[in-house]
């Protein structure tokens, strides 16, 4: 998302709620900032994941 140039901030906030999100820069060869992130799809059944992501949509 253009309003979120680096997923690290969101990833750190998620960790405060015991939610693990992998900031996208960890998956890029040059480790450059990116708004993309990864998470284990096995946790998609956990409502906390989507509630957290939804709460962050307008937090920027």
mmCIF file of N, CA and C in Angstrom:
data_model
loop_
_atom_site.group_PDB
_atom_site.id
_atom_site.type_symbol
_atom_site.label_atom_id
_atom_site.label_comp_id
_atom_site.label_asym_id
_atom_site.label_seq_id
_atom_site.Cartn_x
_atom_site.Cartn_y
_atom_site.Cartn_z
ATOM 1 N N UNK A 1 0.845 -1.175 0.000
ATOM 2 C CA UNK A 1 0.000 0.000 0.000
ATOM 3 C C UNK A 1 0.883 1.228 0.000
ATOM 4 N N UNK A 2 0.545 2.203 -0.789
ATOM 5 C CA UNK A 2 1.372 3.405 -0.933
ATOM 6 C C UNK A 2 1.524 4.179 0.369
ATOM 7 N N UNK A 3 0.547 4.102 1.261
ATOM 8 C CA UNK A 3 0.626 4.814 2.538
ATOM 9 C C UNK A 3 1.484 4.075 3.565
ATOM 10 N N UNK A 4 1.906 2.873 3.230
ATOM 11 C CA UNK A 4 2.736 2.084 4.136
ATOM 12 C C UNK A 4 3.984 1.630 3.379
ATOM 13 N N UNK A 5 5.001 2.472 3.315
ATOM 14 C CA UNK A 5 6.174 2.130 2.520
ATOM 15 C C UNK A 5 7.014 0.993 3.091
ATOM 16 N N UNK A 6 6.868 0.694 4.383
ATOM 17 C CA UNK A 6 7.686 -0.337 5.011
ATOM 18 C C UNK A 6 6.830 -1.138 5.994
ATOM 19 N N UNK A 7 6.769 -2.447 5.801
ATOM 20 C CA UNK A 7 5.921 -3.310 6.623
ATOM 21 C C UNK A 7 6.500 -3.600 8.004
ATOM 22 N N UNK A 8 7.705 -3.134 8.287
ATOM 23 C CA UNK A 8 8.337 -3.426 9.574
ATOM 24 C C UNK A 8 7.522 -2.868 10.741
ATOM 25 N N UNK A 9 7.005 -1.657 10.605
ATOM 26 C CA UNK A 9 6.226 -1.047 11.686
ATOM 27 C C UNK A 9 4.996 -1.899 11.989
ATOM 28 N N UNK A 10 4.285 -2.303 10.957
ATOM 29 C CA UNK A 10 3.096 -3.142 11.146
ATOM 30 C C UNK A 10 3.476 -4.495 11.731
ATOM 31 N N UNK A 11 4.568 -5.053 11.272
ATOM 32 C CA UNK A 11 5.042 -6.333 11.793
ATOM 33 C C UNK A 11 5.368 -6.230 13.280
ATOM 34 N N UNK A 12 6.008 -5.147 13.677
ATOM 35 C CA UNK A 12 6.341 -4.948 15.095
ATOM 36 C C UNK A 12 5.086 -4.770 15.945
ATOM 37 N N UNK A 13 4.101 -4.043 15.426
ATOM 38 C CA UNK A 13 2.837 -3.872 16.152
ATOM 39 C C UNK A 13 2.124 -5.212 16.303
ATOM 40 N N UNK A 14 2.155 -6.019 15.246
ATOM 41 C CA UNK A 14 1.521 -7.340 15.299
ATOM 42 C C UNK A 14 2.176 -8.202 16.374
ATOM 43 N N UNK A 15 3.486 -8.123 16.481
ATOM 44 C CA UNK A 15 4.208 -8.914 17.483
ATOM 45 C C UNK A 15 3.756 -8.562 18.894
ATOM 46 N N UNK A 16 3.376 -7.312 19.112
ATOM 47 C CA UNK A 16 2.869 -6.895 20.423
ATOM 48 C C UNK A 16 1.555 -7.598 20.768
ATOM 49 N N UNK A 17 0.881 -8.140 19.744
ATOM 50 C CA UNK A 17 -0.386 -8.862 19.923
ATOM 51 C C UNK A 17 -0.202 -10.367 19.706
ATOM 52 N N UNK A 18 1.055 -10.814 19.769
ATOM 53 C CA UNK A 18 1.395 -12.232 19.566
ATOM 54 C C UNK A 18 0.991 -12.744 18.194
ATOM 55 N N UNK A 19 1.117 -11.880 17.192
ATOM 56 C CA UNK A 19 0.846 -12.244 15.803
ATOM 57 C C UNK A 19 2.154 -12.079 15.038
ATOM 58 N N UNK A 20 2.579 -13.127 14.347
ATOM 59 C CA UNK A 20 3.837 -13.086 13.619
ATOM 60 C C UNK A 20 3.586 -12.777 12.145
ATOM 61 N N UNK A 21 4.085 -11.630 11.702
ATOM 62 C CA UNK A 21 4.046 -11.248 10.294
ATOM 63 C C UNK A 21 5.487 -11.072 9.838
ATOM 64 N N UNK A 22 5.814 -11.618 8.703
ATOM 65 C CA UNK A 22 7.164 -11.475 8.167
ATOM 66 C C UNK A 22 7.232 -10.261 7.267
ATOM 67 N N UNK A 23 7.956 -9.208 7.682
ATOM 68 C CA UNK A 23 8.061 -8.038 6.818
ATOM 69 C C UNK A 23 8.734 -8.420 5.501
ATOM 70 N N UNK A 24 8.195 -7.893 4.421
ATOM 71 C CA UNK A 24 8.621 -8.286 3.086
ATOM 72 C C UNK A 24 10.086 -8.101 2.776
ATOM 73 N N UNK A 25 10.743 -7.151 3.434
ATOM 74 C CA UNK A 25 12.155 -6.924 3.110
ATOM 75 C C UNK A 25 13.010 -8.159 3.399
ATOM 76 N N UNK A 26 12.559 -9.012 4.309
ATOM 77 C CA UNK A 26 13.309 -10.226 4.625
ATOM 78 C C UNK A 26 13.314 -11.219 3.467
ATOM 79 N N UNK A 27 12.422 -11.034 2.512
ATOM 80 C CA UNK A 27 12.290 -11.953 1.391
ATOM 81 C C UNK A 27 12.786 -11.348 0.082
ATOM 82 N N UNK A 28 13.473 -10.205 0.169
ATOM 83 C CA UNK A 28 14.018 -9.548 -1.019
ATOM 84 C C UNK A 28 15.539 -9.667 -0.997
ATOM 85 N N UNK A 29 16.150 -9.913 -2.144
ATOM 86 C CA UNK A 29 17.609 -10.082 -2.182
ATOM 87 C C UNK A 29 18.382 -8.870 -1.659
ATOM 88 N N UNK A 30 17.849 -7.679 -1.884
ATOM 89 C CA UNK A 30 18.559 -6.466 -1.457
ATOM 90 C C UNK A 30 18.048 -5.920 -0.123
ATOM 91 N N UNK A 31 17.094 -6.609 0.505
ATOM 92 C CA UNK A 31 16.511 -6.226 1.799
ATOM 93 C C UNK A 31 15.905 -4.825 1.804
ATOM 94 N N UNK A 32 15.495 -4.340 0.632
ATOM 95 C CA UNK A 32 14.908 -3.000 0.557
ATOM 96 C C UNK A 32 13.493 -2.995 1.140
ATOM 97 N N UNK A 33 13.101 -1.834 1.657
ATOM 98 C CA UNK A 33 11.784 -1.676 2.279
ATOM 99 C C UNK A 33 10.669 -1.970 1.284
ATOM 100 N N UNK A 34 9.609 -2.555 1.791
ATOM 101 C CA UNK A 34 8.454 -2.886 0.965
ATOM 102 C C UNK A 34 7.206 -2.934 1.851
ATOM 103 N N UNK A 35 6.046 -2.595 1.311
ATOM 104 C CA UNK A 35 4.823 -2.685 2.102
ATOM 105 C C UNK A 35 4.314 -4.124 2.241
ATOM 106 N N UNK A 36 4.878 -5.043 1.489
ATOM 107 C CA UNK A 36 4.403 -6.423 1.511
ATOM 108 C C UNK A 36 4.877 -7.146 2.762
ATOM 109 N N UNK A 37 4.075 -8.115 3.199
ATOM 110 C CA UNK A 37 4.445 -8.944 4.338
ATOM 111 C C UNK A 37 3.923 -10.353 4.100
ATOM 112 N N UNK A 38 4.427 -11.290 4.873
ATOM 113 C CA UNK A 38 4.000 -12.684 4.769
ATOM 114 C C UNK A 38 3.535 -13.179 6.132
ATOM 115 N N UNK A 39 2.603 -14.107 6.078
ATOM 116 C CA UNK A 39 2.196 -14.790 7.301
ATOM 117 C C UNK A 39 1.776 -16.200 6.936
ATOM 118 N N UNK A 40 1.793 -17.084 7.903
ATOM 119 C CA UNK A 40 1.476 -18.482 7.703
ATOM 120 C C UNK A 40 -0.032 -18.628 7.501
ATOM 121 N N UNK A 41 -0.433 -19.145 6.347
ATOM 122 C CA UNK A 41 -1.859 -19.271 6.049
ATOM 123 C C UNK A 41 -2.571 -20.235 6.993
ATOM 124 N N UNK A 42 -1.819 -21.050 7.700
ATOM 125 C CA UNK A 42 -2.439 -21.950 8.675
ATOM 126 C C UNK A 42 -3.132 -21.165 9.786
ATOM 127 N N UNK A 43 -2.746 -19.894 9.961
ATOM 128 C CA UNK A 43 -3.342 -19.062 10.998
ATOM 129 C C UNK A 43 -4.497 -18.206 10.486
ATOM 130 N N UNK A 44 -4.919 -18.427 9.257
ATOM 131 C CA UNK A 44 -6.027 -17.643 8.702
ATOM 132 C C UNK A 44 -7.337 -17.909 9.438
ATOM 133 N N UNK A 45 -7.423 -18.999 10.148
ATOM 134 C CA UNK A 45 -8.613 -19.287 10.933
ATOM 135 C C UNK A 45 -8.652 -18.537 12.255
ATOM 136 N N UNK A 46 -7.548 -17.896 12.596
ATOM 137 C CA UNK A 46 -7.460 -17.135 13.846
ATOM 138 C C UNK A 46 -7.976 -15.724 13.586
ATOM 139 N N UNK A 47 -9.115 -15.411 14.165
ATOM 140 C CA UNK A 47 -9.751 -14.101 13.938
ATOM 141 C C UNK A 47 -8.863 -12.927 14.343
ATOM 142 N N UNK A 48 -7.922 -13.163 15.257
ATOM 143 C CA UNK A 48 -7.040 -12.074 15.687
ATOM 144 C C UNK A 48 -6.222 -11.520 14.529
ATOM 145 N N UNK A 49 -5.832 -12.401 13.596
ATOM 146 C CA UNK A 49 -5.023 -11.959 12.454
ATOM 147 C C UNK A 49 -5.794 -10.935 11.637
ATOM 148 N N UNK A 50 -7.012 -11.271 11.258
ATOM 149 C CA UNK A 50 -7.787 -10.364 10.416
ATOM 150 C C UNK A 50 -8.268 -9.139 11.179
ATOM 151 N N UNK A 51 -8.575 -9.304 12.458
ATOM 152 C CA UNK A 51 -8.964 -8.147 13.269
ATOM 153 C C UNK A 51 -7.798 -7.169 13.361
ATOM 154 N N UNK A 52 -6.590 -7.685 13.556
ATOM 155 C CA UNK A 52 -5.418 -6.810 13.624
ATOM 156 C C UNK A 52 -5.184 -6.119 12.284
ATOM 157 N N UNK A 53 -5.172 -6.892 11.200
ATOM 158 C CA UNK A 53 -4.931 -6.294 9.878
ATOM 159 C C UNK A 53 -5.983 -5.244 9.554
ATOM 160 N N UNK A 54 -7.237 -5.522 9.898
ATOM 161 C CA UNK A 54 -8.300 -4.551 9.659
ATOM 162 C C UNK A 54 -8.070 -3.282 10.476
ATOM 163 N N UNK A 55 -7.601 -3.431 11.703
ATOM 164 C CA UNK A 55 -7.365 -2.256 12.553
ATOM 165 C C UNK A 55 -6.230 -1.386 12.026
ATOM 166 N N UNK A 56 -5.360 -1.965 11.221
ATOM 167 C CA UNK A 56 -4.207 -1.222 10.707
ATOM 168 C C UNK A 56 -4.480 -0.516 9.381
ATOM 169 N N UNK A 57 -5.618 -0.794 8.765
ATOM 170 C CA UNK A 57 -5.906 -0.203 7.451
ATOM 171 C C UNK A 57 -5.891 1.309 7.468
ATOM 172 N N UNK A 58 -6.379 1.905 8.524
ATOM 173 C CA UNK A 58 -6.470 3.364 8.581
ATOM 174 C C UNK A 58 -5.568 3.948 9.664
ATOM 175 N N UNK A 59 -4.670 3.127 10.200
ATOM 176 C CA UNK A 59 -3.799 3.576 11.288
ATOM 177 C C UNK A 59 -2.672 4.482 10.811
ATOM 178 N N UNK A 60 -2.364 4.450 9.536
ATOM 179 C CA UNK A 60 -1.236 5.242 9.008
ATOM 180 C C UNK A 60 -1.541 6.659 8.990
#
